[in-house]
């Protein structure tokens, strides 16, 4: 085998292997995706986990219900045919005077359970957003100007029915 032939084989092999990480349209490879219903369950798990950090009197009140929104601006280079799943709750049963203490309890829970702070707007506003390092779900806590306490969680982009067969 000549040097040129060997070089051609190496280049061909390299191009073949690099194509394994791409889709036909040149975007990154589609990872196995949960369905939107599985994502909704996972959103609730993140909210429920966060709620364990608060005093027993804390109760969730649905704010808007589960939302399924188009993944219009995916930052991962993937398809726009995917959705994000989110839900927001009011936290009731806690004293407004304890809001800052309760936010600190939530932050302590997040720091101990694999979440990374992506935005902390304190002291101007009590609003903290985190991402879970393992599954890329995001969770946030916010205290409005009138003292209303809310928790929200959202999924990364997922295929509505799971990863499609391509």
PDB file of N, CA and C in Angstrom, residues 22-73:
ATOM      1  N   UNK A  22     -22.990  13.180  14.073  1.00  0.00           N
ATOM      2  CA  UNK A  22     -23.825  14.209  13.463  1.00  0.00           C
ATOM      3  C   UNK A  22     -25.104  13.601  12.932  1.00  0.00           C
ATOM      4  N   UNK A  23     -26.108  14.446  12.756  1.00  0.00           N
ATOM      5  CA  UNK A  23     -27.318  14.026  12.092  1.00  0.00           C
ATOM      6  C   UNK A  23     -27.171  14.345  10.616  1.00  0.00           C
ATOM      7  N   UNK A  24     -28.148  13.958   9.827  1.00  0.00           N
ATOM      8  CA  UNK A  24     -28.077  14.199   8.390  1.00  0.00           C
ATOM      9  C   UNK A  24     -28.036  15.690   8.067  1.00  0.00           C
ATOM     10  N   UNK A  25     -28.666  16.512   8.907  1.00  0.00           N
ATOM     11  CA  UNK A  25     -28.678  17.945   8.604  1.00  0.00           C
ATOM     12  C   UNK A  25     -27.485  18.683   9.186  1.00  0.00           C
ATOM     13  N   UNK A  26     -26.513  17.963   9.741  1.00  0.00           N
ATOM     14  CA  UNK A  26     -25.298  18.594  10.236  1.00  0.00           C
ATOM     15  C   UNK A  26     -25.363  19.019  11.687  1.00  0.00           C
ATOM     16  N   UNK A  27     -26.516  18.882  12.328  1.00  0.00           N
ATOM     17  CA  UNK A  27     -26.611  19.224  13.744  1.00  0.00           C
ATOM     18  C   UNK A  27     -25.992  18.132  14.585  1.00  0.00           C
ATOM     19  N   UNK A  28     -25.880  18.397  15.876  1.00  0.00           N
ATOM     20  CA  UNK A  28     -25.307  17.404  16.764  1.00  0.00           C
ATOM     21  C   UNK A  28     -26.203  16.175  16.811  1.00  0.00           C
ATOM     22  N   UNK A  29     -25.628  15.068  17.213  1.00  0.00           N
ATOM     23  CA  UNK A  29     -26.358  13.817  17.276  1.00  0.00           C
ATOM     24  C   UNK A  29     -27.508  13.925  18.272  1.00  0.00           C
ATOM     25  N   UNK A  30     -28.653  13.335  17.915  1.00  0.00           N
ATOM     26  CA  UNK A  30     -29.800  13.330  18.810  1.00  0.00           C
ATOM     27  C   UNK A  30     -29.542  12.351  19.938  1.00  0.00           C
ATOM     28  N   UNK A  31     -29.593  12.834  21.149  1.00  0.00           N
ATOM     29  CA  UNK A  31     -29.476  11.954  22.293  1.00  0.00           C
ATOM     30  C   UNK A  31     -30.827  11.326  22.565  1.00  0.00           C
ATOM     31  N   UNK A  32     -30.810  10.203  23.249  1.00  0.00           N
ATOM     32  CA  UNK A  32     -32.046   9.554  23.663  1.00  0.00           C
ATOM     33  C   UNK A  32     -32.849  10.563  24.470  1.00  0.00           C
ATOM     34  N   UNK A  33     -34.094  10.740  24.145  1.00  0.00           N
ATOM     35  CA  UNK A  33     -34.920  11.765  24.774  1.00  0.00           C
ATOM     36  C   UNK A  33     -36.095  11.143  25.503  1.00  0.00           C
ATOM     37  N   UNK A  34     -36.395  11.714  26.664  1.00  0.00           N
ATOM     38  CA  UNK A  34     -37.609  11.320  27.357  1.00  0.00           C
ATOM     39  C   UNK A  34     -38.792  11.959  26.639  1.00  0.00           C
ATOM     40  N   UNK A  35     -39.989  11.468  26.894  1.00  0.00           N
ATOM     41  CA  UNK A  35     -41.187  12.057  26.314  1.00  0.00           C
ATOM     42  C   UNK A  35     -41.576  13.304  27.101  1.00  0.00           C
ATOM     43  N   UNK A  36     -42.511  14.082  26.561  1.00  0.00           N
ATOM     44  CA  UNK A  36     -42.950  15.262  27.290  1.00  0.00           C
ATOM     45  C   UNK A  36     -43.673  14.865  28.580  1.00  0.00           C
ATOM     46  N   UNK A  37     -44.361  13.727  28.596  1.00  0.00           N
ATOM     47  CA  UNK A  37     -45.019  13.277  29.829  1.00  0.00           C
ATOM     48  C   UNK A  37     -44.000  12.866  30.882  1.00  0.00           C
ATOM     49  N   UNK A  38     -42.925  12.207  30.453  1.00  0.00           N
ATOM     50  CA  UNK A  38     -41.852  11.862  31.390  1.00  0.00           C
ATOM     51  C   UNK A  38     -41.175  13.122  31.916  1.00  0.00           C
ATOM     52  N   UNK A  39     -41.006  14.119  31.041  1.00  0.00           N
ATOM     53  CA  UNK A  39     -40.414  15.392  31.464  1.00  0.00           C
ATOM     54  C   UNK A  39     -41.315  16.088  32.479  1.00  0.00           C
ATOM     55  N   UNK A  40     -42.629  16.028  32.278  1.00  0.00           N
ATOM     56  CA  UNK A  40     -43.572  16.632  33.236  1.00  0.00           C
ATOM     57  C   UNK A  40     -43.447  15.965  34.604  1.00  0.00           C
ATOM     58  N   UNK A  41     -43.282  14.652  34.608  1.00  0.00           N
ATOM     59  CA  UNK A  41     -43.094  13.925  35.870  1.00  0.00           C
ATOM     60  C   UNK A  41     -41.797  14.367  36.538  1.00  0.00           C
ATOM     61  N   UNK A  42     -40.747  14.514  35.750  1.00  0.00           N
ATOM     62  CA  UNK A  42     -39.443  14.928  36.278  1.00  0.00           C
ATOM     63  C   UNK A  42     -39.494  16.367  36.802  1.00  0.00           C
ATOM     64  N   UNK A  43     -40.233  17.247  36.131  1.00  0.00           N
ATOM     65  CA  UNK A  43     -40.426  18.620  36.615  1.00  0.00           C
ATOM     66  C   UNK A  43     -41.026  18.564  38.016  1.00  0.00           C
ATOM     67  N   UNK A  44     -42.074  17.745  38.169  1.00  0.00           N
ATOM     68  CA  UNK A  44     -42.724  17.631  39.482  1.00  0.00           C
ATOM     69  C   UNK A  44     -41.768  17.067  40.530  1.00  0.00           C
ATOM     70  N   UNK A  45     -40.921  16.122  40.146  1.00  0.00           N
ATOM     71  CA  UNK A  45     -39.935  15.560  41.080  1.00  0.00           C
ATOM     72  C   UNK A  45     -38.972  16.641  41.574  1.00  0.00           C
ATOM     73  N   UNK A  46     -38.537  17.525  40.676  1.00  0.00           N
ATOM     74  CA  UNK A  46     -37.636  18.609  41.083  1.00  0.00           C
ATOM     75  C   UNK A  46     -38.342  19.584  42.028  1.00  0.00           C
ATOM     76  N   UNK A  47     -39.598  19.882  41.752  1.00  0.00           N
ATOM     77  CA  UNK A  47     -40.373  20.762  42.644  1.00  0.00           C
ATOM     78  C   UNK A  47     -40.558  20.082  44.001  1.00  0.00           C
ATOM     79  N   UNK A  48     -40.975  18.820  43.998  1.00  0.00           N
ATOM     80  CA  UNK A  48     -41.202  18.098  45.253  1.00  0.00           C
ATOM     81  C   UNK A  48     -39.926  17.991  46.078  1.00  0.00           C
ATOM     82  N   UNK A  49     -38.804  17.734  45.416  1.00  0.00           N
ATOM     83  CA  UNK A  49     -37.527  17.666  46.125  1.00  0.00           C
ATOM     84  C   UNK A  49     -37.189  18.990  46.772  1.00  0.00           C
ATOM     85  N   UNK A  50     -37.374  20.070  46.035  1.00  0.00           N
ATOM     86  CA  UNK A  50     -37.095  21.401  46.573  1.00  0.00           C
ATOM     87  C   UNK A  50     -38.012  21.706  47.740  1.00  0.00           C
ATOM     88  N   UNK A  51     -39.255  21.288  47.650  1.00  0.00           N
ATOM     89  CA  UNK A  51     -40.226  21.535  48.717  1.00  0.00           C
ATOM     90  C   UNK A  51     -39.805  20.884  50.031  1.00  0.00           C
ATOM     91  N   UNK A  52     -39.054  19.787  49.976  1.00  0.00           N
ATOM     92  CA  UNK A  52     -38.624  19.118  51.207  1.00  0.00           C
ATOM     93  C   UNK A  52     -37.701  19.989  52.050  1.00  0.00           C
ATOM     94  N   UNK A  53     -37.121  21.008  51.448  1.00  0.00           N
ATOM     95  CA  UNK A  53     -36.227  21.907  52.183  1.00  0.00           C
ATOM     96  C   UNK A  53     -36.996  22.878  53.066  1.00  0.00           C
ATOM     97  N   UNK A  54     -38.283  23.032  52.798  1.00  0.00           N
ATOM     98  CA  UNK A  54     -39.092  24.029  53.504  1.00  0.00           C
ATOM     99  C   UNK A  54     -39.810  23.420  54.699  1.00  0.00           C
ATOM    100  N   UNK A  55     -40.257  24.257  55.627  1.00  0.00           N
ATOM    101  CA  UNK A  55     -41.027  23.754  56.775  1.00  0.00           C
ATOM    102  C   UNK A  55     -42.259  22.972  56.319  1.00  0.00           C
ATOM    103  N   UNK A  56     -42.727  22.084  57.170  1.00  0.00           N
ATOM    104  CA  UNK A  56     -43.859  21.214  56.847  1.00  0.00           C
ATOM    105  C   UNK A  56     -45.121  21.975  56.467  1.00  0.00           C
ATOM    106  N   UNK A  57     -45.254  23.211  56.915  1.00  0.00           N
ATOM    107  CA  UNK A  57     -46.451  24.003  56.624  1.00  0.00           C
ATOM    108  C   UNK A  57     -46.538  24.412  55.155  1.00  0.00           C
ATOM    109  N   UNK A  58     -45.444  24.322  54.442  1.00  0.00           N
ATOM    110  CA  UNK A  58     -45.420  24.748  53.031  1.00  0.00           C
ATOM    111  C   UNK A  58     -46.315  23.846  52.189  1.00  0.00           C
ATOM    112  N   UNK A  59     -47.159  24.480  51.381  1.00  0.00           N
ATOM    113  CA  UNK A  59     -48.047  23.763  50.479  1.00  0.00           C
ATOM    114  C   UNK A  59     -47.947  24.382  49.093  1.00  0.00           C
ATOM    115  N   UNK A  60     -48.088  23.539  48.095  1.00  0.00           N
ATOM    116  CA  UNK A  60     -48.043  24.020  46.716  1.00  0.00           C
ATOM    117  C   UNK A  60     -49.444  24.326  46.210  1.00  0.00           C
ATOM    118  N   UNK A  61     -49.544  25.435  45.503  1.00  0.00           N
ATOM    119  CA  UNK A  61     -50.789  25.792  44.824  1.00  0.00           C
ATOM    120  C   UNK A  61     -50.443  25.989  43.351  1.00  0.00           C
ATOM    121  N   UNK A  62     -51.123  25.254  42.495  1.00  0.00           N
ATOM    122  CA  UNK A  62     -50.858  25.356  41.063  1.00  0.00           C
ATOM    123  C   UNK A  62     -51.107  26.778  40.591  1.00  0.00           C
ATOM    124  N   UNK A  63     -50.181  27.272  39.823  1.00  0.00           N
ATOM    125  CA  UNK A  63     -50.304  28.633  39.321  1.00  0.00           C
ATOM    126  C   UNK A  63     -50.904  28.656  37.920  1.00  0.00           C
ATOM    127  N   UNK A  64     -50.348  27.874  37.006  1.00  0.00           N
ATOM    128  CA  UNK A  64     -50.844  27.849  35.623  1.00  0.00           C
ATOM    129  C   UNK A  64     -51.041  26.433  35.106  1.00  0.00           C
ATOM    130  N   UNK A  65     -50.581  25.457  35.829  1.00  0.00           N
ATOM    131  CA  UNK A  65     -50.612  24.084  35.345  1.00  0.00           C
ATOM    132  C   UNK A  65     -49.370  23.796  34.520  1.00  0.00           C
ATOM    133  N   UNK A  66     -49.282  22.584  34.032  1.00  0.00           N
ATOM    134  CA  UNK A  66     -48.129  22.173  33.229  1.00  0.00           C
ATOM    135  C   UNK A  66     -48.217  22.810  31.845  1.00  0.00           C
ATOM    136  N   UNK A  67     -47.109  23.405  31.427  1.00  0.00           N
ATOM    137  CA  UNK A  67     -47.044  24.048  30.113  1.00  0.00           C
ATOM    138  C   UNK A  67     -46.086  23.283  29.207  1.00  0.00           C
ATOM    139  N   UNK A  68     -46.507  23.087  27.977  1.00  0.00           N
ATOM    140  CA  UNK A  68     -45.675  22.475  26.945  1.00  0.00           C
ATOM    141  C   UNK A  68     -45.446  23.552  25.901  1.00  0.00           C
ATOM    142  N   UNK A  69     -44.201  23.959  25.732  1.00  0.00           N
ATOM    143  CA  UNK A  69     -43.891  25.053  24.806  1.00  0.00           C
ATOM    144  C   UNK A  69     -42.888  24.593  23.759  1.00  0.00           C
ATOM    145  N   UNK A  70     -42.983  25.165  22.578  1.00  0.00           N
ATOM    146  CA  UNK A  70     -42.045  24.850  21.508  1.00  0.00           C
ATOM    147  C   UNK A  70     -40.637  25.237  21.927  1.00  0.00           C
ATOM    148  N   UNK A  71     -39.696  24.426  21.533  1.00  0.00           N
ATOM    149  CA  UNK A  71     -38.287  24.711  21.794  1.00  0.00           C
ATOM    150  C   UNK A  71     -37.788  25.555  20.624  1.00  0.00           C
ATOM    151  N   UNK A  72     -38.254  26.800  20.568  1.00  0.00           N
ATOM    152  CA  UNK A  72     -38.019  27.668  19.415  1.00  0.00           C
ATOM    153  C   UNK A  72     -36.568  28.083  19.226  1.00  0.00           C
ATOM    154  N   UNK A  73     -35.819  28.152  20.301  1.00  0.00           N
ATOM    155  CA  UNK A  73     -34.445  28.633  20.196  1.00  0.00           C
ATOM    156  C   UNK A  73     -33.512  27.665  20.914  1.00  0.00           C
TER     157      UNK A  73
END
